[in-house]
Coordinates of C-alpha atoms in Angstrom, one line a residue:
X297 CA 31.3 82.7 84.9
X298 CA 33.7 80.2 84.7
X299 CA 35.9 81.8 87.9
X300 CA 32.1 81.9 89.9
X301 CA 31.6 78.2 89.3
X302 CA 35.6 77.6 90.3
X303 CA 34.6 79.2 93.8
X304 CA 31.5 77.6 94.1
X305 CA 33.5 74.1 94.1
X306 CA 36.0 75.8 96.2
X307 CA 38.8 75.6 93.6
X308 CA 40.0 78.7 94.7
X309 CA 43.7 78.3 92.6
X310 CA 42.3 77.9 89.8
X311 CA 39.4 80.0 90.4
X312 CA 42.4 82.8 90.0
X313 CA 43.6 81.6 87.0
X314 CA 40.2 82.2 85.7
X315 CA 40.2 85.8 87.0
X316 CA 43.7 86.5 86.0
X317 CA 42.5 85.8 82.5
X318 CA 39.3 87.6 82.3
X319 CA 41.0 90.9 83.5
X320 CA 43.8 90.8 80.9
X321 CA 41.0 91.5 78.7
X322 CA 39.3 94.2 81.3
X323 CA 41.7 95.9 83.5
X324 CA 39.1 98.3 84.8
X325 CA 36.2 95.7 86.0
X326 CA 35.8 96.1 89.6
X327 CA 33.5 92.7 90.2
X328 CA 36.3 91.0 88.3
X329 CA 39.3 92.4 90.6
X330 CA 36.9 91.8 93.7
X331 CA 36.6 88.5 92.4
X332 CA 40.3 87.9 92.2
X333 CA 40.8 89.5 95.5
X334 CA 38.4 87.1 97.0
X335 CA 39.9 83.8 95.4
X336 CA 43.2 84.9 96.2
X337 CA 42.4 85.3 99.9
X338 CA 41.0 82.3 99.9
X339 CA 43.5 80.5 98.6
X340 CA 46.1 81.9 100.8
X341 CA 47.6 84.4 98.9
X342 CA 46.4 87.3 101.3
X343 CA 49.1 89.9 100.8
X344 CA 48.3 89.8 97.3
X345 CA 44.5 90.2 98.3
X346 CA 45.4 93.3 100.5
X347 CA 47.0 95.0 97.1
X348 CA 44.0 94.4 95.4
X349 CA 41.7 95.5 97.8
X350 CA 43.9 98.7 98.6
X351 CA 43.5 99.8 94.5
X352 CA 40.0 98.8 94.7
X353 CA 39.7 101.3 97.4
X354 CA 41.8 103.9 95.6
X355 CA 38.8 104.2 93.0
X356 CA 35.7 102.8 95.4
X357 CA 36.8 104.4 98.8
X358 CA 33.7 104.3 100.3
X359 CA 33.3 100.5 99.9
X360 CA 32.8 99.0 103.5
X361 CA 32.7 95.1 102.3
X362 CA 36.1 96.1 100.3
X363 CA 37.7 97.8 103.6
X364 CA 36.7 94.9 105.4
X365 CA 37.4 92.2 103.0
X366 CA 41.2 94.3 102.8
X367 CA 41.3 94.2 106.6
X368 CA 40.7 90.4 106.9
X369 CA 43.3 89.7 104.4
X370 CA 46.2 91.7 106.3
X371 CA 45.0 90.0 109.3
X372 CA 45.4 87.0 107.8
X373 CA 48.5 87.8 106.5
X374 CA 50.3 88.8 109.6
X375 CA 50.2 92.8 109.2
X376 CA 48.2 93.7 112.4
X377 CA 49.1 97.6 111.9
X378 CA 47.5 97.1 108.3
X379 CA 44.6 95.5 109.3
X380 CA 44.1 97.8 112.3
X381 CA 44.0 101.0 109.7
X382 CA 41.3 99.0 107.7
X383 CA 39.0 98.6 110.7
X384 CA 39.5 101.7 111.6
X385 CA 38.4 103.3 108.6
X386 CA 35.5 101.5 108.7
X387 CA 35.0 102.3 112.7
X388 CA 34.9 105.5 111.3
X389 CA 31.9 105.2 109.6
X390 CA 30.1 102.8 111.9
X391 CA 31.4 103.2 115.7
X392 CA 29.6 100.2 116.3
X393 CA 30.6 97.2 113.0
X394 CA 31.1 94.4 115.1
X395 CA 32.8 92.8 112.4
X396 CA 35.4 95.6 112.4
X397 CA 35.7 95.3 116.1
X398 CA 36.4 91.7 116.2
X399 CA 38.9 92.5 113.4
X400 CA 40.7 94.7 115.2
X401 CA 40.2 93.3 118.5
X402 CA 42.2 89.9 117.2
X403 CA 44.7 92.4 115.8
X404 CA 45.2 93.9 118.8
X405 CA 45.7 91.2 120.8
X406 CA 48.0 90.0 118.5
X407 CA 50.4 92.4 118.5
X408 CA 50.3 92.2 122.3
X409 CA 47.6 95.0 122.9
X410 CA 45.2 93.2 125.7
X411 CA 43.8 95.9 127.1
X412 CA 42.6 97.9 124.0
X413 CA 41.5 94.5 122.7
X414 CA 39.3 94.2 125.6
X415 CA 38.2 97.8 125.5
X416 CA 37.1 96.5 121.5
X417 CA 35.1 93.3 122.8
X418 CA 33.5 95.7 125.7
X419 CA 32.4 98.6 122.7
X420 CA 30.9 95.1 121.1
X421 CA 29.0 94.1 124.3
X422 CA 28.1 97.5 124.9
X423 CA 26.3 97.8 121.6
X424 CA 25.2 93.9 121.6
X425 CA 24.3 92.7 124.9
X426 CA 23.2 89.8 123.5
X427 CA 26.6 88.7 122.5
X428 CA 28.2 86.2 124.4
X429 CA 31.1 85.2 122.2
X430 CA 32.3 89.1 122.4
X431 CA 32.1 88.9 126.2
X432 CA 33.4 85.7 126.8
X433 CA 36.5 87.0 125.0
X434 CA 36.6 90.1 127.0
X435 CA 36.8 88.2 130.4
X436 CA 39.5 86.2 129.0
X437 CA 42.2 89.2 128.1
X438 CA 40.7 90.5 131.4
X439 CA 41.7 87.1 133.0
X440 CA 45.3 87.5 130.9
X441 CA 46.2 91.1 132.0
X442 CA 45.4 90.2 136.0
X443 CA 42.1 91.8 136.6
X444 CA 40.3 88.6 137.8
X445 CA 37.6 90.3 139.4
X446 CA 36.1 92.0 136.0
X447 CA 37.0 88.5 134.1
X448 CA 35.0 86.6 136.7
X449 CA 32.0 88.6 136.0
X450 CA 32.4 88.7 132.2
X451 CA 31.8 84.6 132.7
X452 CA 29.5 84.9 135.3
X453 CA 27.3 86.7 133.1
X454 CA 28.2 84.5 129.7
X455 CA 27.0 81.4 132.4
X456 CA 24.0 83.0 133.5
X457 CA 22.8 83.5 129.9
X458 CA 23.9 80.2 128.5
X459 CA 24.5 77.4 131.0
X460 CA 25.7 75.3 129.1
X461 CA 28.7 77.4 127.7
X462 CA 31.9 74.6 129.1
X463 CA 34.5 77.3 128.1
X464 CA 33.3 80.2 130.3
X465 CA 32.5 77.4 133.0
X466 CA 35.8 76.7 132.9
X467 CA 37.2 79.7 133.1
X468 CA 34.8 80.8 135.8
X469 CA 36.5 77.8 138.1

């Protein structure tokens, strides 16, 4: 309980402590490495988050909040490749986990990947028409890799669905 309350008042450091201690005592506990794994991300610690998440996954593999909780901490911590194999795995599953596409969609771009980025945001809009934040993003690496005409109507259509959306206005010209 005590590592629960830590996170609740955002005392994520010490909230780790708590956990640390509790799993001396319980090596085996799932909730309590999950717990750990989720303080330590928190707190910054994300490649240590990633190692807990990976054994996790060694006993649970067919966690999906795991796999994606994994995936967001090598994100975080810079390992694109890492965090694109998470997503992945859980594309696997669900073709359409928008959470998994925007995970691997920021990857991607990060590791200089705009078109397959893109290509992630358009599987997003494909599957949710509704979202604009997905598309918006699309027309941008669109914009980036030169193909103005498929960008423009990427924030055509953002501004026809929600004029008051500055950024896409912006872009638009």
């Amino acid at each position: 309980w005590r590592g629960e309350m830590l996170e609740r008042l955002g005392r994520h450091t010490d909230a780790v402590e708590a956990y640390t201690r509790a799993l001396n005592g319980d090596q085996d506990d799932i909730h309590l490495q999950e717990s750990l794994a989720r303080s330590l991300r928190r707190s910054g610690a994300y490649r240590k988050a990633a190692t807990i998440y990976k054994k996790i996954l060694r006993t649970n593999p067919g966690s999906a909040g795991v796999a994606m909780e994994k995936g967001l901490a090598l994100l975080y911590a810079g390992d694109y490749t890492g965090a694109i194999d998470s997503f992945e795995y859980l594309l696997a599953g669900d073709p359409h986990d928008s959470c998994a596409l925007y995970g691997k969609a920021r990857a991607l771009e990060n590791l200089g990947h705009l078109r397959d980025a893109a290509d992630c945001y358009g599987t997003i809009t494909e599957a949710y028409p509704e979202d604009l934040t997905a598309l918006y993003h699309r027309g941008s690496l669109l914009f980036r890799i030169g193909e103005y005409e498929e960008a423009l109507e990427c924030f055509d259509t953002v501004i026809c669905d929600d004029p008051d959306n500055i950024p896409a206005r912006y872009s638009a010209g």
